[in-house]
């Protein structure tokens, strides 16, 4: 028996388990690329308009920080710029989640111990985890390449290979992280932390433009993706950097497998105190302890995004330039006649949808605790089901409000500083952020309802979030009927700061959340807890 014996059988099982997940990732990322390219074709149809747009990028520190420099003015080059750093982050997250799911999470749940009792080599699970992520990376890269072929064969090939190479690098990062700790959540945190550090390195290197420390972006695999320069004199040799890094990290992961026991990590777990502190003796305190790390990371992300968006708002007119198409698009999405006000409203509408993703994730922690068999011993004590689930729900709702408030404050601070009117701009952005909170709660209410009434269907809430996103972003542009637009809770939010404030929609949205949560609690009290 070799170290990889059984890997082929395990890979077939993994492909069967991910037969829906991988196609969904690939299709969504490809649609994102296709829609971005199509939007640039509509907004900047002539070469002169695209050149003017690229000129505004080089002089805008916020755009350089978030997206990096643009290396060309063709549709393909602009699409590669817009989805360079962002696309690298998304395919990195996909790769990390897949690797941890098939390696550390399987060990934590005890399934690999059962499988390992059969004829399975020591390296087989890790090989399968890496292979399944590479299959997903290849699927995304192939579809992206096919989508962009019409913009130029060489650029499309470079763009697709860039997605593949970055995905492979973070696949190897996740493979190493899976060996470090015995907890899947911690392993994901380590790998995503490396991804975040790579993004910050690239942002720090690009923020100053030609006068800044551009060498920093060469230390980041996300920066390597951008320096590949698809559709602008491609630098093919740059592909060797992420590939070499992936090979080295994968080799490190295989060597670490030999240095630990099955189910254990390289870092030993710390023993906790024999008795919990008084502050941990309530269900709410336990929920806070479990979710505070995730909330802190989300808060930091919203703060950073708010600072960047706030720096862009004052110059949004210069960025748009004379493009009537872009002005019309932003006005449609923002629902205001003034371009700046429409941009602020649109930006916070997007932030609210992202905040709803946090809310859903926090609510679904209930399902994770239940299927992980950690809820059953807790509920066997004097803790009631309502108190236990309400603790997590409260963290989700309060955390969503915190994220929007942080986004409103940070956006207002930078917007006010650049406009020279801190008090006025801060009030505008904070009100535009807070008014979105009831809509961002609705997906959390749907998640609570599914958890209580149909726990096996809780993943369906992500389809609702995706539908809300598509309705909000594409509905006004496609001219959908109002009844279809009204299916999204975000459609009913007052478009502040340009529109009049009305409380009725917010009250109704909050009532929908409460009703859905009540239905979920009613169902949870009457069903069995998963063993």
Short mmCIF file of C-alpha atoms in Angstrom, two decimals, residues 20 81 103 146 177 214 218 228 262 287 309 331 354 375 386 496 509:
data_model
loop_
_atom_site.label_atom_id
_atom_site.label_comp_id
_atom_site.label_asym_id
_atom_site.label_seq_id
_atom_site.Cartn_x
_atom_site.Cartn_y
_atom_site.Cartn_z
CA UNK A 20 -23.56 21.16 -7.10
CA UNK A 81 -8.50 45.36 -13.92
CA UNK A 103 -9.37 17.62 4.95
CA UNK A 146 -14.12 30.85 -23.01
CA UNK A 177 -3.36 25.53 7.37
CA UNK A 214 5.12 49.32 -5.73
CA UNK A 218 5.24 41.91 -5.93
CA UNK A 228 0.42 39.19 -15.45
CA UNK A 262 -4.79 11.75 12.77
CA UNK A 287 -22.99 32.77 21.46
CA UNK A 309 -15.68 54.29 -0.67
CA UNK A 331 -28.91 57.03 -11.03
CA UNK A 354 -23.02 41.93 2.10
CA UNK A 375 -26.13 21.66 20.97
CA UNK A 386 -35.60 29.49 22.80
CA UNK A 496 -31.12 58.16 1.26
CA UNK A 509 -39.35 44.86 6.93
#
